[in-house]
Every structure is written in structure tokens, then in C-alpha cells.
Coordinates of C-alpha atoms in Angstrom, one line a residue:
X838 CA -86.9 20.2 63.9
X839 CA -84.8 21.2 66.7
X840 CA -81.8 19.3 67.3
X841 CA -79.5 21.6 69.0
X842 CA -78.3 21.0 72.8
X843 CA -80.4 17.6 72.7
X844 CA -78.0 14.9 73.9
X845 CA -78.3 11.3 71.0
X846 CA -78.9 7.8 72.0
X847 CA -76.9 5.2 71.4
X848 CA -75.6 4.0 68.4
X849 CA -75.5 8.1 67.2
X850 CA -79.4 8.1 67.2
X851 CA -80.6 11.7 69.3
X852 CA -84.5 11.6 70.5
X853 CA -85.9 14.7 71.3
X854 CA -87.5 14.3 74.9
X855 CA -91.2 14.5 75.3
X856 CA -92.5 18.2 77.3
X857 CA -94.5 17.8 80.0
X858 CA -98.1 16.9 80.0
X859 CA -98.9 20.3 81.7
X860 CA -98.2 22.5 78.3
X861 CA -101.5 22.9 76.4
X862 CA -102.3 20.8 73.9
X863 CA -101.0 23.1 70.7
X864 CA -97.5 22.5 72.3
X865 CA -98.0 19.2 72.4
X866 CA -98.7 18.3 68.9
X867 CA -95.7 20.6 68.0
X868 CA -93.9 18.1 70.4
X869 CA -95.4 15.0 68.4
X870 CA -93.7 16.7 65.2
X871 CA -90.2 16.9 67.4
X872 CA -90.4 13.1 69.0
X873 CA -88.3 11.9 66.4
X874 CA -85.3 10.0 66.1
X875 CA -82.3 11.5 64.5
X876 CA -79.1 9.7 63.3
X877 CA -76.0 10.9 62.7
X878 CA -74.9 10.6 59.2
X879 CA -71.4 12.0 58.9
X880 CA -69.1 14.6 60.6
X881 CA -68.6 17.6 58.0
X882 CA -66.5 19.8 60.6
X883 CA -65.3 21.0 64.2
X884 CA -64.1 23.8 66.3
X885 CA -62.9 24.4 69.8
X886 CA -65.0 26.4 72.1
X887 CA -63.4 27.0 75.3
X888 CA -61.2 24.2 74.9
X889 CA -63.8 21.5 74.2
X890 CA -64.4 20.0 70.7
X891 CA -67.5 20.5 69.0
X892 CA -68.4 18.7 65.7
X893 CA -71.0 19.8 63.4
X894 CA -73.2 16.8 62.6
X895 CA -74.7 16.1 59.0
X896 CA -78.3 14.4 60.1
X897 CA -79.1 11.4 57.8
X898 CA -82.2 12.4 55.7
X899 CA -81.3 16.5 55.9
X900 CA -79.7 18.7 54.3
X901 CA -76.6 20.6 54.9
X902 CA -78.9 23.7 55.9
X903 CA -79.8 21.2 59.0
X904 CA -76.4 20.8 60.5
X905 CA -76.1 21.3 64.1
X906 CA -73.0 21.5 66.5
X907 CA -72.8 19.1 68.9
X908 CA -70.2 18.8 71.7
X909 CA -68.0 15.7 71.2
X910 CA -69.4 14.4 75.2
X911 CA -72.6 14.1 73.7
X912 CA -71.8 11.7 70.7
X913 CA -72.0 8.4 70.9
X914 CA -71.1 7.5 67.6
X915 CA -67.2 6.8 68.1
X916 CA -67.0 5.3 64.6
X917 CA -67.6 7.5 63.3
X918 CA -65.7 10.2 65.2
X919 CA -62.9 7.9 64.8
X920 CA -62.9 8.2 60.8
X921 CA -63.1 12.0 61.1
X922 CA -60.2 12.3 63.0
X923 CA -58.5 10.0 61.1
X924 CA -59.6 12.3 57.8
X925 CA -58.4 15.6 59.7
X926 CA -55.2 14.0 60.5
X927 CA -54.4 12.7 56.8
X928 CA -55.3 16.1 55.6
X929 CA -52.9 18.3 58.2
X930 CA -50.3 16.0 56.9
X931 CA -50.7 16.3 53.1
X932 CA -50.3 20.3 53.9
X933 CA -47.0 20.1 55.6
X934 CA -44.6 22.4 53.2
X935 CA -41.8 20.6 51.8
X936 CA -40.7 18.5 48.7
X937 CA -40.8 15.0 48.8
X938 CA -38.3 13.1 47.6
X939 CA -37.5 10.0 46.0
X940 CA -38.7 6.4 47.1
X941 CA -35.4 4.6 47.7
X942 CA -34.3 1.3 47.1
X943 CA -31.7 -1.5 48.6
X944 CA -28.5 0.3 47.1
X945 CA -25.6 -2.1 47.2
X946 CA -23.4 1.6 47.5
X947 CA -24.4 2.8 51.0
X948 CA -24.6 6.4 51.8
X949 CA -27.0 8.2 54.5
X950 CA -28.0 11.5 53.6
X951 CA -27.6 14.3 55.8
X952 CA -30.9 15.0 57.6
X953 CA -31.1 19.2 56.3
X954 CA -31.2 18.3 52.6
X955 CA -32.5 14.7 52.4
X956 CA -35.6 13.6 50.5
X957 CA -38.0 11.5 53.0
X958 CA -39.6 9.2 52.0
X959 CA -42.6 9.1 54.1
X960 CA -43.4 5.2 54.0
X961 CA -39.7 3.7 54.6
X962 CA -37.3 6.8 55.8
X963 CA -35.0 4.2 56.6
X964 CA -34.1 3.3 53.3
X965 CA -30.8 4.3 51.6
X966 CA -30.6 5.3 47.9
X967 CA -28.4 4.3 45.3
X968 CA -25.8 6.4 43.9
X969 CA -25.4 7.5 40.0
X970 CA -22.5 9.5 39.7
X971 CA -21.2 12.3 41.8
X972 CA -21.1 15.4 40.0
X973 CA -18.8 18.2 41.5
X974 CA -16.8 18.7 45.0
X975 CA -16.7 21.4 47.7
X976 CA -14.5 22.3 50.1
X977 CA -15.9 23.6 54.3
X978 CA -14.6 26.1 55.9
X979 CA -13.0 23.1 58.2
X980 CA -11.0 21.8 55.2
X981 CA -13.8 18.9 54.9
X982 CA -15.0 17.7 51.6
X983 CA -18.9 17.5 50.3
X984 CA -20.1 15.9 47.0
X985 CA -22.5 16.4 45.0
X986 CA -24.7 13.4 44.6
X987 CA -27.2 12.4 41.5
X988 CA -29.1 9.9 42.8
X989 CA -29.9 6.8 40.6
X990 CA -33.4 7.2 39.1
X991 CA -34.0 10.9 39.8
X992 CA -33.3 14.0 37.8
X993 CA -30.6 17.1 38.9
X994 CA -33.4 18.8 40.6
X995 CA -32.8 15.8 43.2
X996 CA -29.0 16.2 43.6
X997 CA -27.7 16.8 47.1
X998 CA -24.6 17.8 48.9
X999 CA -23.2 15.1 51.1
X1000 CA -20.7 15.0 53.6
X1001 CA -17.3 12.7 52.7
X1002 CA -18.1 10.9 55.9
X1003 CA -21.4 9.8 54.6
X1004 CA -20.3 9.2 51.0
X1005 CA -19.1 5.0 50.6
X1006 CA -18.6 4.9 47.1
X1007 CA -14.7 4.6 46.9
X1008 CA -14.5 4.8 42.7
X1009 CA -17.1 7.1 42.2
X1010 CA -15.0 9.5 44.1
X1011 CA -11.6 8.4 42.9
X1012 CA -13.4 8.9 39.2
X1013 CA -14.4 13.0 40.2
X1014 CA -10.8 13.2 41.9
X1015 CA -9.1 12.0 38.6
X1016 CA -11.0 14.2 36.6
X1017 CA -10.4 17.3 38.8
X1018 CA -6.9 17.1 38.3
X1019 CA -7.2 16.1 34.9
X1020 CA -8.7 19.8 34.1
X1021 CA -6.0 21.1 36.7
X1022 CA -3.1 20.1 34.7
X1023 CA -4.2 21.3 30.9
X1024 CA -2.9 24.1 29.7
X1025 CA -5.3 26.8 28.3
X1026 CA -5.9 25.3 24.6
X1027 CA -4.3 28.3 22.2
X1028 CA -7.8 29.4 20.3
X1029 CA -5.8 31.0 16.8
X1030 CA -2.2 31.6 15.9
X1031 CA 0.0 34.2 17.3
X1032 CA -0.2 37.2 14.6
X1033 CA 2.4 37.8 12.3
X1034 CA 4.6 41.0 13.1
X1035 CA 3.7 43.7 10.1
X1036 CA 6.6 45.7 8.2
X1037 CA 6.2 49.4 8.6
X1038 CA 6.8 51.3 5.5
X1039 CA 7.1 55.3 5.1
X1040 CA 8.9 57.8 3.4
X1041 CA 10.6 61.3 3.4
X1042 CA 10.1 61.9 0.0
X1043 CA 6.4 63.8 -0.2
X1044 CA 4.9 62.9 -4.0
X1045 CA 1.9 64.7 -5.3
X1046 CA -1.7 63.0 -4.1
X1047 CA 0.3 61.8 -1.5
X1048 CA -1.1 62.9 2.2
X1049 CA 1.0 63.3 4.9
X1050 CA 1.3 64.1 8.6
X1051 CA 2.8 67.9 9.8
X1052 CA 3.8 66.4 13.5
X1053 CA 5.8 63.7 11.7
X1054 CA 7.7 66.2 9.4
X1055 CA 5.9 66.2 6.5
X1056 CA 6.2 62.2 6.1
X1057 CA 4.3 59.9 4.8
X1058 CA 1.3 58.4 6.7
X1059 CA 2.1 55.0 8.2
X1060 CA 0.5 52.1 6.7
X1061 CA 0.4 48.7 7.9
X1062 CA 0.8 45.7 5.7
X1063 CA 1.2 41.8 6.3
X1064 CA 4.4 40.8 5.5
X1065 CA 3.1 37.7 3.5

């Protein structure tokens, strides 16, 4: 079977042309073996050789050990060129780094995330999400103000850092504010009572079995006791 460099018919069926009546006749019953029609079955793969496209061409009725590359001039199967170039293109797409985010909904609290740390979502990017709660604040360089958003439906791994500007959720914030200065304004809580002052007891007068210290003139050792 060869296939290579022959251009297909229409409708991605490739005949291999007939030789010449001139070639003896052992060539031409190898010839009657190659006058066949070949269609194409599927796409498998391409490449670019000196900036043109090739595709190599899955014959229907072979095996993949039959594949042959064919330049993309010499197809004319555009169907199904088509669908493989739609395939590559869903593929190159599905390997772009990158976490995807939530699928947001109509939010009557309207907020537009920043575009560095936003979640896409790929089928309606134009969607806002809906606030939870806003979890802690941050102060820029500038003197502006960022919050930190949980997002309603999605866990802390989702939480962002928005921009006042963006953030439209006037008692959300008011809420955080309140409890910022809340904590502000307490006090340390006192974790045990202040110790009671101990008594020290001691002695000049040195008693048998007693011990006592020479750099403190023979006195008594001090000992501490709680006045209770």
C-alpha cells in the first residue's frame, strides 16, 4: 500500500494513479494491488514542516501502523479537519495554568473583582458574585482600604482581597468596622489574680539543726511563706 505524497479525491477518498503502460507487466500487477481507493478515517495528529501544516491521516480499514502524513493542501476532507482543530483547540485550552473559580450568580450586593485575583468563570465572566461576609481589613501603602471577601457558596480557599472602591456592601463593612474597634477598645482580660505579697521571716538567734548562711552573719536562711 503506498499512500504517501499521493494527493485524495474528493470527499477525502485518495486513488493511487495508474503507471504507465510502458513498465512491464510484473509492475503492473503490483500497480493493480495499489489502484485502490483510500478514505480518510480520522485525523490522529499534526506538525509544522517549514511552516506548512501536515496531518497524519488514520486510513479507514488500517491500522495505526498505516498512518501517513499528508500536507493539509492535499486534503479535501474539511469536516473533518474542521473537528480536529476544533479538538486541538479545546485541549490547549483545558491546559492553560490557573485555578478556576466559582460560577457566579445575580448577587443583589454588587461588587467587581479586581482582575489579578478574580476567579473567571469561563462561560459568563461577566457575572458578579454574591457576598457572604467580609472577613478582615488591610490598609495600602496609599492609605486605601482592601477587604477580605468570602464569597457566598465557596469555601476560604476562595476568599479575595478587594479594593474599597469595588466593595458595595455598606453593612457588611460597617459590621467588620464595628467589630474592629470593638477588640480595639477591650482591655487585656486579667488571666489570675495579682499574687499575695509573702512575709519574710529570719532570725539572729542560730539554734542547733538550724542551717544558716556565713555572708548574712550567721542568720538564718530566708524562707518564704504565704501570709494566709
Amino acid at each position: 500500500k503506498k499512500k504517501r505524497g499521493r494527493k485524495p479525491k474528493a470527499n477525502g477518498v485518495k486513488k493511487t494513479p495508474k503507471r504507465s503502460t510502458k513498465e512491464n507487466k510484473a509492475q503492473n500487477d503490483q500497480d493493480d494491488d495499489e489502484d485502490e481507493e483510500y478514505e480518510v478515517e480520522d485525523i490522529v495528529d499534526h506538525k509544522t514542516v517549514r511552516g506548512k501544516t501536515q496531518y497524519r491521516i488514520r486510513w479507514k480499514g488500517w491500522g495505526e501502523d498505516d498512518d501517513t502524513w499528508e500536507a493539509e493542501d492535499t486534503l479535501s476532507c474539511p469536516d473533518i479537519v474542521a473537528r480536529y482543530k476544533k479538538k486541538v483547540e479545546k485541549e490547549d485550552g483545558a491546559k492553560k495554568p490557573g485555578k478556576r473559580g466559582p460560577k457566579r450568580k445575580g448577587i443583589p450586593i454588587k461588587i467587581q473583582p479586581k482582575a489579578k485575583e478574580r476567579k473567571v468563570d469561563d462561560e459568563n465572566p461577566d457575572k458578579e458574585w454574591e457576598v457572604d461576609r467580609i472577613i478582615d481589613i488591610r490598609y495600602k501603602k496609599n492609605k486605601s482600604r482592601e477587604f477580605l471577601i468570602r464569597w457566598k457558596g465557596w469555601g476560604p480557599s476562595y476568599d479575595s482581597w478587594e479594593p474599597e472602591k469595588f466593595v458595595n456592601c455598606p453593612d457588611l463593612v460597617k459590621k467588620l468596622l464595628d467589630k474592629v474597634d470593638n477588640a480595639k477598645s477591650k482591655t487585656p482580660k486579667q488571666l489570675r489574680e495579682t499574687p499575695k505579697k509573702a512575709e519574710r521571716y529570719s532570725t539572729n538567734v542560730k539554734s542547733r539543726g538550724v542551717r544558716t548562711s556565713r555572708r548574712h552573719n550567721n542568720k538564718q536562711r530566708k524562707t518564704y511563706y504565704d501570709a494566709e
